[in-house]
Amino acid sequence: MTGHRRADGRFGVRDHVLVLPSVVCSTNAAETIARESGAVHITHQHGCLHVGDDLRHTEGALIGTATNPNVGAVVVVSLGCETIQGRRLARRIEDAGQRVAFVGIQAEGGTERAVAAGLAAVADLREVLDAIDPEPLPGDAVVVGLDRPDPALRAALQARGWQVVDAPEGLSAAEAHVALAGAGAQVIVSLRDAGEAPLGFAVCPVVAVGRDPAMYAALHDDFDLGDADVADVVARVEATLAGEPTAAERRGARDFVLHRLAVTM
Amino acid sequence: MAERPRALRLDPADNVAVAVVPLEAGEVVLDVPVREAIRFGHKLALRDIAAGEPILKYHEVIGRASQDIAAGTHVHVHNVVSARLPGPEEEAA
Amino acid sequence: MSELTGYRRANGTWGVRNHLLVLPARTAANRAAEAIADAVDGAVSVTHEWEGRPGDPDAELVARTLTGFAANPNVGAVLLVGIDAADRELAGAIVARGQTVHLLAMAEHGGTAGTVAAGIGIARRLAASIEGWEREPMPISALAVGLECGGSDALSGITANPALGIASDRLVAAGATTMLSEVPELVGAEEILAARAINDDVARRMVAVVHDFERSVEALGVDIRGAQPTPGNIDGGLTTIEEKSLGAAKKAGNAPLTGVVDFAAPPTIPGLYVMDTPGHDIEQMVGLVAGGCQIVAFTTGRGTPTGSAIAPCLKISTNTAIFERMAGDIDLDAGAILTGEETLQSMGDRIHDAILEAAAGAPTCSERRGNREFAIRRTHY
C-alpha cells in the first residue's frame, strides 16, 4: 500500500485539494471553485457570530479538517468580515504545516473574481501535489476512526498495527466524523444501527457498516457492508487504504455537521 | 456651491461625528481641529469626553468612554465600551 | 414602473417566483437532493445540517422551519427527499400548508443512486406541471418583504438603512408586510421600536425579546465583540452592539410595529413586524423566508453575495466604493446619498421601486449567481 507523505511525517491515503470556506457566506464561491476544478469542498453554516469556547472549538474543527493527512493542500475562501477571520484561519492552517492558498471575496472584489482566483490557486496546488510520488505506507501511520465504540473491531484493527481513535462521547455520527478527521483519521468506520442512514465526509473515506438488516437492505447502495464480521470490516478498511473508493466517495457525499457549544449571536 | 461635508454629525446633541471621507490630522471639520487620521466611517470626538461619559450618536447612547477622549481624536473600540453588554472584564479606566 | 405581479397559489398566498424546490428532509438525503436538482433545469436545492436524531430538543423548530420554507409561495412544488417513513410527518406538514409535495424515500430506491435516477424523472414531471403557472396582477397586501443587513459598516445606519426604512414605510402604508429581524442587532433600539407598538402587548414583547437575548449573553460570561460587532463591522467603524443596533433599526423606518413573531412564524395581518432571529445572515434569511417573505431587501457595507435558493435578495450597498468593487454581487448603491446624486427620500423611492421590480420578475445578483445558502437557528446545545 502507498500513501502521500506530509510535511509533519503523517501519511494521507487520499491526496485532496480542499476548498474550505471560512464562513457560510463564502460557501457558494467555494462550491463553484470546487465543482469547476474537481477539488473537494465542504458546505457549512458557521464561521460568524461565534463567542467564547464555541468560537475556539469551531475554528479548531475547520483547522482539523484542513490539516487531516488526506488533504494535500487547502484553498481557504473567506468573505472578509466574518468572526472566524479567513486570513487568520489560513495562517493557522499554514502554521500547522499545511499548504495553503487564500482567496478573500471582499478583497478580490466579488464572487466572480474570487472564483477566478480560487481556480488558479487550485490548479497550482494540484500541479504541486501531482508531482510528488506516493511512498510505501507504514502500518503504524494508519489511523482508523470509529464513530461508535466497538472493542472487538478496535482490537482487530489494532492487531494489524494500525492506530484506532474513538469519537468523543455525546456526538452524532456526522459530528463524530468532524472530530475523527481532526484527530488525524485517514479512514472512518461508521457503525450504523436501527433507523440510521449512512453519511459521508469530504476529506476522509467513510466505510459505512449497516448493522440493522432493514436499513442495510433499504439503503444498500450507500453502505459498504451489512452486519459483517469484524474480519470483513478490517478487509474493507484495508481496501479503502489501498485506494478503493467507499460508497460515500462514489456518491460524492460530503456531509459536514458541526457540534456547537453555544448558539449563534 | 458648498463643498460636501467631510463628516456628519447626525444630531445636534451628538458628541461624535462620522467621517465620510478619510480625515487627516490638521484639517478642521465641523469647527473641530482633527488631531489624528480618521478612517472613512470612523468617529471623531467633537469635544473632550471624560472617562465614563456616554458617547452620543443619533442622540442615543452608543457606549461609554473607557478613558478620557480629546476633541478631534478617534473614538472607537480602544476607548469605548458597550454600555449594554460590556463583557466580563471591562472596567472604565 | 411596472405593476406588481405574482403567482396566485391554491391556498390564497402569492409567490413572486415559481421554483421547483428539491428539499432534503435530513442530512443523509443532502447528496441525493443536490444531484437531482443539478440534473433538472429550473430545480433548486438546499443543503442542511439536521440529521434528525431522536430526542433533538430543536426538532420542532427545525420541522417548522423546513415546513415554512417549503410552503413559501415562491415555490410551485416540492420534491421532498427523505430516507424512510419517518419523513412522512414532514411531508404531511408541508401538504397541510397547501403546498404541492412529492415525497421520495431513499429506502424505496436502494439508496442515493436509485433515488437520483427516480428523482430526476419525478422532478422533470413536477417542473413541467408548474410551467403552467402564470403571473397575474398581485395585491400589494400579499407581499411580505424581509429587511436585513449583513456586513454592516458605520454607513449602514446613515445611508442604506434609513433609505430602506423609507421604502418599508411606503410598502406598509400601501398595505404590505415588512419584517425586521436580528434581535442581537436591536440591543439599544428596543425602546424606540416598542414606543411604536400598536398595543402594550407588542411593546412588552419587543422589549422582552431583546432583554432575553442580553440575559443569555450575560449567562455565557463572554465578551461578544468579534461576534457583535464582527471584525468587519469594527473595521467599518461600528464600535458597539448598540451603535450597530441603532443603525440596524432604521431599516424599519417609522411605521407602527404590528407584532413580534417567533423564528419562521408567519404574521397574521399585514404591517411591520420584528421576527426573533439571531444576527446570523443566513439563519435570519431562512427564518424570514420560512415565515412567508417572498423577497428580502439586504443592505451591506462590507459586501456579501449571499442569497436564498427560493427568494430574490436585493443587495443595497451603503457606500459607492463597495458597489463598484463588488459589481456583480450588489444591485443598488445607497452611497449615492453621500455623493449627493440621491437624497434619502429619492434613494428610498428607488429602493421601493426596485423591490417591486424584483418581485415582478427582475432577477437580483444573488439569483444570477445561484447563491442558495441555508441555515436553521439552534436554541439548544
XYZ file of C-alpha atoms in Angstrom:
739
model
C 0.000 0.000 0.000
C 1.177 3.517 -0.696
C 0.378 6.854 0.837
C 1.174 10.538 0.491
C 3.794 11.725 2.963
C 3.017 15.078 4.527
C 5.327 17.713 5.942
C 4.793 16.524 9.506
C 5.587 12.918 8.652
C 1.996 11.709 8.609
C 0.597 9.925 5.556
C -2.573 10.522 3.574
C -4.404 7.743 1.781
C -6.043 10.339 -0.437
C -4.434 13.436 -1.939
C -7.153 16.065 -1.867
C -7.078 19.738 -2.627
C -9.706 21.036 -0.211
C -11.593 24.258 -0.911
C -12.567 25.404 2.561
C -14.994 28.267 3.139
C -14.186 30.035 6.413
C -17.798 31.169 6.712
C -21.251 30.299 5.380
C -21.203 33.417 3.214
C -18.306 32.105 1.109
C -19.720 28.603 0.606
C -21.176 29.386 -2.810
C -17.869 30.686 -4.148
C -16.075 27.689 -2.621
C -18.527 25.282 -4.178
C -18.175 26.885 -7.596
C -14.379 26.686 -7.371
C -14.537 23.043 -6.338
C -17.048 21.975 -8.959
C -15.178 23.631 -11.778
C -11.803 22.266 -10.708
C -12.537 18.825 -9.325
C -11.270 19.755 -5.860
C -13.273 18.663 -2.802
C -15.154 21.129 -0.645
C -17.432 21.323 2.355
C -20.627 23.304 2.790
C -21.400 24.540 6.276
C -23.431 27.193 8.058
C -20.840 28.500 10.527
C -17.976 30.955 10.780
C -19.697 34.085 12.016
C -21.122 35.359 15.307
C -19.464 32.709 17.477
C -18.333 33.568 21.012
C -16.025 32.125 23.645
C -15.344 28.393 23.693
C -17.685 27.879 20.743
C -15.520 30.200 18.658
C -12.320 28.345 19.532
C -13.995 24.981 19.016
C -15.378 25.905 15.591
C -12.095 27.333 14.386
C -10.394 24.174 15.653
C -12.821 21.986 13.732
C -12.145 23.821 10.483
C -8.388 23.633 11.068
C -8.699 19.934 11.913
C -10.485 19.236 8.642
C -7.924 21.260 6.688
C -4.939 19.540 8.276
C -6.217 15.982 8.015
C -3.430 13.969 6.359
C -5.653 13.091 3.391
C -5.561 16.780 2.436
C -2.517 17.747 0.400
C -3.407 21.428 0.101
C -6.127 23.877 1.096
C -7.652 26.912 -0.540
C -9.316 28.963 2.191
C -12.177 31.040 0.776
C -13.135 33.929 3.019
C -15.672 36.714 2.764
C -13.646 39.175 4.843
C -15.867 40.477 7.626
C -16.564 37.193 9.439
C -15.870 36.375 13.090
C -13.611 33.453 12.161
C -11.333 35.663 10.099
C -10.310 33.873 6.926
C -6.762 35.189 6.819
C -6.122 34.155 10.396
C -7.606 30.730 9.710
C -5.359 30.334 6.681
C -2.306 31.369 8.722
C -3.100 28.892 11.472
C -3.558 26.109 8.922
C -0.236 27.079 7.360
C 1.446 27.159 10.784
C 0.301 23.575 11.236
C 2.405 22.657 8.210
C -0.295 22.535 5.555
C -0.019 24.023 2.038
C -2.469 26.929 1.882
C -3.718 29.463 -0.606
C -6.079 32.252 0.402
C -8.923 33.888 -1.514
C -10.987 36.715 0.001
C -14.242 37.641 -1.734
C -14.241 41.228 -0.455
C -10.502 41.593 -1.113
C -10.743 40.197 -4.649
C -13.786 42.280 -5.455
C -16.762 39.972 -5.577
C -17.683 36.384 -6.290
C -16.614 36.186 -9.917
C -13.087 37.456 -9.249
C -12.799 35.265 -6.173
C -13.784 32.200 -8.179
C -11.183 33.017 -10.828
C -8.505 33.420 -8.166
C -9.610 30.193 -6.485
C -9.458 28.215 -9.710
C -5.930 29.442 -10.356
C -4.918 28.526 -6.812
C -6.382 25.026 -7.092
C -4.632 24.440 -10.401
C -1.259 25.482 -8.959
C -1.671 23.336 -5.877
C -2.863 20.335 -7.864
C 0.231 20.567 -10.027
C 2.455 20.619 -6.948
C 0.719 17.588 -5.457
C 0.688 15.595 -8.686
C 4.445 15.972 -8.987
C 5.046 14.216 -5.672
C 5.304 10.436 -5.817
C 3.458 8.316 -3.279
C 5.579 6.262 -0.879
C 5.075 2.932 0.863
C 2.559 3.379 3.643
C 3.883 2.316 7.062
C 1.277 0.360 9.042
C 1.782 2.438 12.150
C 0.974 5.587 10.192
C -2.580 4.380 9.678
C -5.233 5.910 11.932
C -8.757 4.486 11.760
C -11.583 6.415 13.370
C -14.672 4.741 14.833
C -17.795 6.859 15.176
C -19.067 4.488 17.880
C -17.047 2.429 20.354
C -16.607 -1.228 19.343
C -13.984 -3.083 21.356
C -13.865 -6.153 19.105
C -13.381 -4.078 15.976
C -10.852 -1.897 17.722
C -8.809 -4.922 18.730
C -8.907 -6.382 15.224
C -7.763 -3.102 13.662
C -5.012 -2.711 16.199
C -3.872 -6.262 15.525
C -2.968 -5.017 12.027
C -0.649 -2.470 13.593
C -2.989 0.424 12.933
C -3.954 3.126 15.421
C -7.613 3.487 16.347
C -9.329 6.619 17.627
C -12.782 6.739 19.130
C -15.119 9.674 18.718
C -15.749 11.888 21.757
C -18.880 10.924 23.651
C -22.221 12.526 23.034
C -21.753 13.412 19.384
C -23.934 12.410 16.469
C -22.297 10.370 13.719
C -21.698 13.338 11.437
C -20.337 15.414 14.321
C -18.087 12.497 15.200
C -16.672 12.395 11.682
C -15.527 16.008 12.003
C -13.805 15.191 15.290
C -12.208 11.993 13.938
C -10.863 13.823 10.900
C -9.401 16.432 13.230
C -7.747 13.651 15.195
C -5.971 12.544 12.033
C -8.042 9.547 10.975
C -7.451 8.669 7.322
C -10.401 6.260 7.222
C -13.568 6.429 9.294
C -15.672 3.370 10.067
C -19.282 4.393 10.607
C -21.302 1.822 12.555
C -24.962 2.457 11.770
C -27.727 0.971 13.885
C -31.502 0.786 13.521
C -33.006 3.695 11.600
C -29.620 5.233 10.836
C -28.718 6.222 7.296
C -25.084 6.408 6.154
C -23.217 9.697 5.773
C -20.001 10.683 4.030
C -17.203 13.151 4.774
C -15.401 15.199 2.172
C -11.790 14.551 3.160
C -11.976 11.042 4.649
C -13.389 7.874 3.124
C -16.184 6.590 5.353
C -16.732 2.818 5.484
C -20.437 2.515 6.267
C -21.417 -0.644 8.144
C -25.164 -1.312 8.250
C -25.800 -3.293 11.419
C -29.556 -3.027 11.070
C -30.689 -5.500 8.366
C -33.711 -3.399 7.426
C -31.686 -0.234 6.919
C -28.956 -2.150 5.108
C -31.463 -3.613 2.679
C -33.271 -0.325 2.185
C -30.176 1.810 1.513
C -27.993 -0.935 0.124
C -26.062 1.214 -2.365
C -24.998 3.673 0.306
C -23.487 1.079 2.626
C -20.175 -0.756 2.203
C -21.070 -3.699 4.419
C -24.040 -5.111 6.258
C -23.805 -6.571 9.744
C -20.449 -8.029 8.789
C -17.790 -9.928 10.713
C -15.049 -7.867 12.208
C -12.639 -9.532 9.765
C -14.688 -8.329 6.805
C -14.722 -4.787 8.147
C -10.959 -4.890 8.555
C -10.590 -6.149 4.982
C -12.781 -3.324 3.701
C -10.706 -0.791 5.621
C -7.580 -2.237 4.030
C -9.082 -1.977 0.554
C -10.001 1.629 1.291
C -6.466 2.386 2.424
C -5.246 0.905 -0.832
C -7.393 3.319 -2.795
C -10.723 1.589 -3.383
C -13.480 4.222 -3.137
C -16.148 3.729 -0.481
C -19.853 4.054 -1.222
C -19.759 7.556 0.262
C -16.909 8.558 -2.035
C -18.647 7.088 -5.081
C -21.731 9.184 -4.494
C -19.787 12.309 -3.543
C -21.249 12.600 -0.054
C -19.581 15.376 1.889
C -21.782 15.863 4.928
C -20.396 18.289 7.477
C -22.279 18.724 10.722
C -20.544 20.782 13.342
C -21.137 20.186 17.017
C -21.614 23.621 18.563
C -21.073 24.729 22.130
C -23.205 27.877 22.089
C -25.894 29.486 19.976
C -25.115 31.964 17.215
C -25.239 35.615 18.231
C -21.851 75.877 -4.085
C -20.976 74.443 -0.645
C -18.481 71.594 -0.525
C -19.831 68.249 0.551
C -19.343 67.665 4.263
C -16.325 65.560 5.230
C -18.027 64.349 8.427
C -21.617 64.045 9.531
C -22.995 64.976 12.928
C -26.255 63.038 12.892
C -27.912 65.009 15.703
C -27.058 68.356 17.331
C -26.730 66.622 20.718
C -24.074 64.170 19.437
C -20.511 64.358 20.769
C -19.131 62.397 17.801
C -19.275 62.778 14.037
C -18.818 60.114 11.346
C -16.097 60.662 8.738
C -17.486 60.243 5.225
C -14.061 60.673 3.677
C -10.714 59.819 5.321
C -9.836 62.744 7.590
C -6.274 63.995 8.041
C -4.627 65.400 11.132
C -4.591 69.160 10.875
C -7.794 69.725 8.960
C -10.794 71.335 10.608
C -14.145 69.569 10.445
C -17.383 70.864 11.987
C -15.237 73.570 13.661
C -13.126 70.893 15.376
C -9.389 70.542 14.654
C -8.696 66.921 13.664
C -5.795 65.618 15.764
C -5.164 62.263 14.054
C -6.112 60.385 10.903
C -9.710 59.146 10.997
C -10.742 56.436 8.510
C -13.873 56.519 6.372
C -16.870 55.590 8.534
C -14.983 56.018 11.806
C -15.848 58.528 14.518
C -14.257 61.800 15.546
C -14.791 63.330 19.015
C -16.430 66.738 18.650
C -15.473 67.769 22.172
C -13.457 66.394 25.090
C -15.213 63.328 26.543
C -14.354 62.186 30.080
C -13.872 58.550 31.019
C -17.275 57.060 31.884
C -19.208 59.676 29.901
C -21.747 58.444 27.351
C -20.909 58.587 23.659
C -23.885 60.148 21.854
C -24.758 59.336 18.238
C -28.246 59.696 16.709
C -28.946 61.451 20.065
C -28.712 57.998 21.688
C -26.084 56.434 23.958
C -23.920 54.119 21.856
C -21.440 53.329 24.633
C -19.257 54.841 27.335
C -15.763 56.251 27.152
C -13.332 53.816 28.770
C -10.713 56.561 29.097
C -10.567 60.341 28.584
C -11.009 61.229 24.906
C -9.689 64.507 23.493
C -11.661 66.524 20.979
C -10.552 65.783 17.418
C -9.343 62.257 18.148
C -10.522 58.810 17.020
C -13.418 57.319 19.003
C -13.595 53.521 18.673
C -13.030 50.167 20.354
C -9.801 51.296 22.013
C -11.555 53.961 24.102
C -15.248 52.978 24.126
C -17.086 50.071 25.710
C -20.667 48.966 25.235
C -22.949 50.272 27.932
C -25.332 47.337 27.406
C -23.023 44.314 27.058
C -19.611 45.390 28.275
C -18.387 41.832 28.807
C -16.986 40.249 31.954
C -13.639 42.028 32.116
C -14.478 45.568 31.126
C -13.978 48.396 33.543
C -13.812 52.119 32.971
C -10.262 53.452 33.173
C -42.783 51.424 -13.079
C -44.284 48.019 -13.767
C -47.179 46.797 -11.677
C -46.717 44.096 -9.097
C -47.385 40.625 -10.485
C -47.171 37.188 -8.933
C -48.427 33.623 -8.946
C -51.692 33.110 -7.085
C -51.429 29.780 -5.263
C -54.330 27.484 -4.449
C -54.171 28.346 -0.749
C -54.612 32.064 -1.440
C -50.985 33.067 -0.954
C -48.986 34.756 -3.717
C -45.483 33.932 -4.938
C -43.123 36.206 -6.823
C -41.170 33.247 -8.215
C -42.211 29.775 -9.367
C -39.489 27.433 -8.159
C -39.229 23.664 -8.059
C -37.565 23.025 -4.713
C -35.740 19.743 -4.072
C -35.518 19.619 -0.293
C -33.613 17.045 1.775
C -35.609 16.050 4.848
C -32.403 15.090 6.687
C -28.648 15.387 6.176
C -28.373 11.846 4.762
C -30.516 12.979 1.817
C -28.425 16.093 1.051
C -26.388 14.465 -1.701
C -29.381 12.919 -3.476
C -31.324 16.196 -3.372
C -28.345 18.110 -4.747
C -27.758 15.621 -7.563
C -31.419 15.662 -8.613
C -31.564 19.467 -8.713
C -28.291 19.624 -10.654
C -29.763 17.414 -13.358
C -33.104 19.173 -13.789
C -33.435 22.600 -15.404
C -35.092 25.076 -13.109
C -34.835 22.943 -9.978
C -33.096 24.335 -6.897
C -31.914 22.548 -3.762
C -30.515 23.450 -0.379
C -28.130 21.584 1.931
C -28.549 21.482 5.695
C -27.077 20.006 8.876
C -30.114 18.407 10.515
C -29.581 14.694 10.988
C -32.968 14.067 12.575
C -31.568 12.499 15.735
C -34.280 11.207 18.055
C -34.766 13.454 21.066
C -33.260 16.542 19.400
C -34.635 19.442 21.501
C -34.764 21.668 18.410
C -36.711 19.114 16.350
C -39.924 21.188 16.372
C -38.088 24.364 15.413
C -36.334 22.618 12.523
C -39.513 20.948 11.294
C -41.405 24.252 11.462
C -38.654 25.996 9.517
C -38.368 23.335 6.810
C -42.157 23.317 6.509
C -42.408 27.082 6.221
C -39.551 27.237 3.722
C -41.137 24.569 1.524
C -44.539 26.229 1.825
C -43.279 29.657 0.766
C -45.481 30.686 -2.166
C -42.390 31.320 -4.327
C -42.211 27.515 -4.552
C -44.542 25.956 -7.103
C -43.840 22.390 -5.995
C -41.550 20.492 -3.642
C -39.710 17.231 -4.177
C -39.002 16.200 -0.602
C -36.157 13.697 -0.473
C -36.450 11.642 2.665
C -34.983 8.430 3.984
C -37.983 6.375 5.049
C -41.438 6.505 6.600
C -40.185 8.758 9.397
C -40.202 11.642 6.911
C -43.906 11.349 6.125
C -44.713 13.673 9.012
C -42.729 16.499 7.451
C -44.317 15.853 4.074
C -47.738 15.955 5.710
C -46.987 19.237 7.435
C -45.990 20.834 4.131
C -49.120 19.470 2.421
C -51.235 20.868 5.254
C -49.940 24.337 4.377
C -51.380 23.917 0.883
C -48.124 23.149 -0.931
C -47.702 20.546 -3.680
C -45.302 17.896 -2.371
C -43.914 14.654 -3.720
C -42.125 12.575 -1.089
C -39.293 10.441 -2.432
C -37.982 7.935 0.109
C -34.407 6.766 -0.409
C -35.266 3.491 1.314
C -37.533 2.601 -1.596
C -34.752 3.019 -4.133
C -31.829 1.260 -2.539
C -30.022 4.464 -1.630
C -28.714 7.574 -3.365
C -28.107 6.333 -6.909
C -31.578 4.847 -7.366
C -33.162 7.833 -5.675
C -31.409 10.247 -8.021
C -32.483 8.239 -11.065
C -36.102 8.171 -9.934
C -35.948 11.717 -8.641
C -34.819 13.203 -11.937
C -37.886 11.794 -13.663
C -40.214 12.989 -10.924
C -38.605 16.424 -10.816
C -38.946 16.831 -14.572
C -42.643 15.986 -14.343
C -43.092 18.430 -11.458
C -41.207 21.098 -13.392
C -43.472 20.577 -16.367
C -46.545 20.757 -14.167
C -45.591 24.115 -12.681
C -44.646 25.611 -16.033
C -48.334 26.334 -16.498
C -48.433 28.890 -13.670
C -48.726 32.433 -14.993
C -48.267 35.804 -13.380
C -51.321 37.898 -12.604
C -51.674 41.348 -11.055
C -50.882 40.831 -7.378
C -52.349 42.812 -4.489
C -49.622 44.556 -2.506
C -51.233 43.269 0.686
C -49.982 39.824 -0.303
C -46.339 40.950 -0.359
C -44.022 40.395 2.599
C -40.533 41.885 2.395
C -37.732 40.869 4.712
C -35.458 43.689 5.902
C -31.917 42.513 6.508
C -28.446 43.949 6.939
C -25.197 41.997 6.730
C -21.570 43.001 6.643
C -22.645 46.330 8.091
C -20.412 49.331 8.470
C -20.934 52.741 10.040
C -22.629 53.992 6.897
C -25.361 51.342 7.171
C -27.256 53.484 9.680
C -26.694 56.642 7.683
C -27.415 55.770 4.047
C -28.791 52.358 3.145
C -30.797 51.505 6.264
C -32.700 54.801 6.537
C -33.351 54.712 2.781
C -34.675 51.155 3.118
C -36.782 52.447 6.024
C -38.405 54.949 3.682
C -39.179 52.126 1.252
C -40.504 49.986 4.104
C -42.809 52.773 5.284
C -44.217 53.180 1.754
C -44.842 49.451 1.461
C -46.524 49.230 4.871
C -48.656 52.304 4.147
C -49.797 50.614 0.921
C -50.867 47.514 2.852
C -47.826 45.239 2.545
C -45.867 43.475 5.289
C -42.229 44.159 6.091
C -40.156 42.199 8.580
C -37.197 43.348 10.603
C -35.103 40.666 12.298
C -31.735 40.142 14.049
C -32.672 40.604 17.716
C -28.994 40.859 18.804
C -28.755 43.841 16.481
C -31.659 45.605 18.178
C -29.922 45.902 21.572
C -30.301 49.593 22.336
C -33.110 50.101 19.840
C -35.823 48.098 21.564
C -37.416 51.088 23.349
C -37.528 53.065 20.105
C -39.398 50.205 18.425
C -41.572 49.440 21.459
C -42.729 53.051 21.508
C -44.259 52.465 18.057
C -46.035 49.238 19.001
C -49.738 49.106 18.190
C -50.523 47.857 21.707
C -48.921 47.212 25.091
C -48.584 43.515 24.450
C -46.466 44.052 21.360
C -44.432 46.701 23.191
C -43.731 44.295 26.060
C -42.754 41.532 23.689
C -40.425 43.843 21.774
C -38.536 44.764 24.931
C -38.607 41.204 26.294
C -37.141 39.589 23.208
C -34.088 41.882 23.384
C -33.676 41.593 27.158
C -33.895 37.784 26.933
C -31.033 37.838 24.452
C -28.940 40.085 26.712
C -29.524 37.780 29.677
C -28.440 34.780 27.624
C -25.194 36.539 26.702
C -24.527 37.549 30.300
C -25.051 33.933 31.328
C -22.330 32.914 28.877
C -19.938 35.325 30.567
C -18.136 36.252 27.352
C -17.097 39.446 25.622
C -19.156 39.359 22.453
C -17.007 41.769 20.452
C -15.866 39.869 17.378
C -19.316 38.359 17.204
C -21.277 41.573 17.803
C -19.891 43.717 16.313
C -17.942 41.492 13.871
C -14.367 42.260 12.814
C -15.775 43.647 9.559
C -18.241 45.880 11.406
C -15.400 47.179 13.597
C -13.107 47.779 10.645
C -16.005 49.661 9.063
C -16.351 51.990 12.049
C -19.018 50.358 14.239
C -17.818 50.294 17.841
C -20.553 48.699 19.958
C -23.578 46.460 19.599
C -25.860 49.365 20.414
C -24.322 51.579 17.754
C -24.857 48.769 15.242
C -28.409 48.232 16.534
C -29.459 51.851 16.323
C -28.335 51.860 12.703
C -29.974 48.490 12.011
C -33.338 49.572 13.399
C -33.504 52.336 10.804
C -34.409 49.698 8.224
C -37.846 49.675 9.836
C -38.499 53.350 9.083
C -41.164 54.948 11.249
C -44.202 52.705 10.736
C -46.124 51.349 13.736
C -44.924 47.979 14.981
C -47.717 45.476 14.411
C -46.169 42.462 16.086
C -43.188 40.394 17.225
C -43.147 36.853 15.821
C -41.132 33.721 16.504
C -38.457 32.411 14.170
C -40.056 31.212 10.901
C -43.541 32.087 12.123
C -45.813 33.830 9.617
C -47.562 37.057 10.632
C -51.355 37.053 10.585
C -52.165 40.566 9.311
C -50.102 42.962 7.182
C -47.819 45.525 8.788
C -44.302 45.962 10.143
C -43.024 43.089 12.285
C -39.933 42.056 14.160
C -39.038 38.369 13.833
C -36.995 36.766 16.611
C -33.867 35.648 14.750
C -30.137 35.662 15.511
C -27.919 38.148 13.734
C -26.510 35.387 11.509
C -27.159 36.477 7.924
C -28.345 33.107 6.698
C -30.280 31.999 9.771
C -32.270 35.208 9.624
C -32.831 34.983 5.872
C -34.111 31.424 6.184
C -36.328 32.480 9.097
C -37.796 35.367 7.116
C -38.448 33.247 4.020
C -39.865 30.391 6.092
C -42.146 32.984 7.703
C -43.506 33.904 4.280
C -41.281 36.704 2.969
C -41.177 36.432 -0.818
C -38.286 38.876 -1.158
C -35.509 40.137 1.089
C -34.024 43.645 0.879
C -30.481 43.386 2.220
C -28.171 46.305 2.974
C -24.421 45.778 3.172
C -21.382 47.929 3.879
C -18.568 45.413 3.574
C -20.240 43.481 0.735
C -21.708 39.986 0.783
C -23.038 37.837 -2.063
C -25.432 35.653 -0.076
C -28.933 34.874 -1.184
C -31.788 32.403 -0.996
C -32.496 29.498 -3.304
C -36.153 30.470 -3.457
C -36.377 34.224 -2.875
C -34.830 37.239 -4.609
C -32.374 39.001 -2.328
C -31.904 42.653 -3.339
C -28.482 43.908 -2.207
C -28.068 47.582 -1.379
C -24.598 48.933 -0.635
C -24.057 51.638 1.985
C -21.170 53.175 0.073
C -20.182 53.533 -3.564
C -16.711 52.027 -3.148
C -18.085 48.604 -2.319
C -20.747 48.837 -5.025
C -18.039 49.350 -7.621
C -15.670 46.844 -6.063
C -18.155 44.008 -5.860
C -20.121 44.685 -9.023
C -21.972 41.513 -9.857
C -22.905 40.881 -6.242
C -24.700 44.160 -5.384
C -27.845 45.528 -7.016
C -28.212 49.132 -5.818
C -25.917 51.786 -4.356
C -27.173 53.907 -1.457
C -23.729 55.506 -1.341
C -25.219 57.849 -3.906
C -26.679 59.695 -0.896
C -23.149 60.633 0.215
C -22.107 61.799 -3.234
C -25.226 63.935 -3.483
C -26.629 62.106 -6.529
C -29.580 60.990 -4.413
C -31.327 62.259 -1.319
C -32.526 59.877 1.395
C -36.044 60.249 0.020
C -35.113 59.681 -3.610
C -32.969 56.670 -2.655
C -35.814 55.298 -0.578
C -38.105 55.628 -3.576
C -35.556 53.874 -5.806
C -35.320 51.002 -3.339
C -39.102 50.786 -3.122
C -39.355 50.586 -6.903
C -36.533 48.045 -7.152
C -38.249 45.797 -4.601
C -41.413 45.789 -6.673
C -39.478 45.262 -9.917
C -37.622 42.320 -8.410
C -40.918 40.929 -7.184
C -42.371 41.311 -10.683
C -39.544 39.184 -12.079
C -36.321 41.210 -12.429
C -33.535 38.879 -11.230
C -31.237 40.019 -8.435
C -27.461 39.452 -8.429
C -27.826 36.695 -5.858
C -30.250 34.834 -8.124
C -27.993 35.208 -11.151
C -25.057 33.836 -9.179
C -27.114 30.973 -7.757
C -26.482 31.792 -4.094
C -28.513 29.330 -2.025
C -27.056 29.447 1.474
C -29.184 27.717 4.101
C -29.042 27.535 7.898
C -31.592 26.949 10.632
C -31.048 28.589 14.013
C -30.485 26.387 17.019
C -31.613 27.216 20.529
C -30.128 24.247 22.393
C -26.586 22.944 22.760
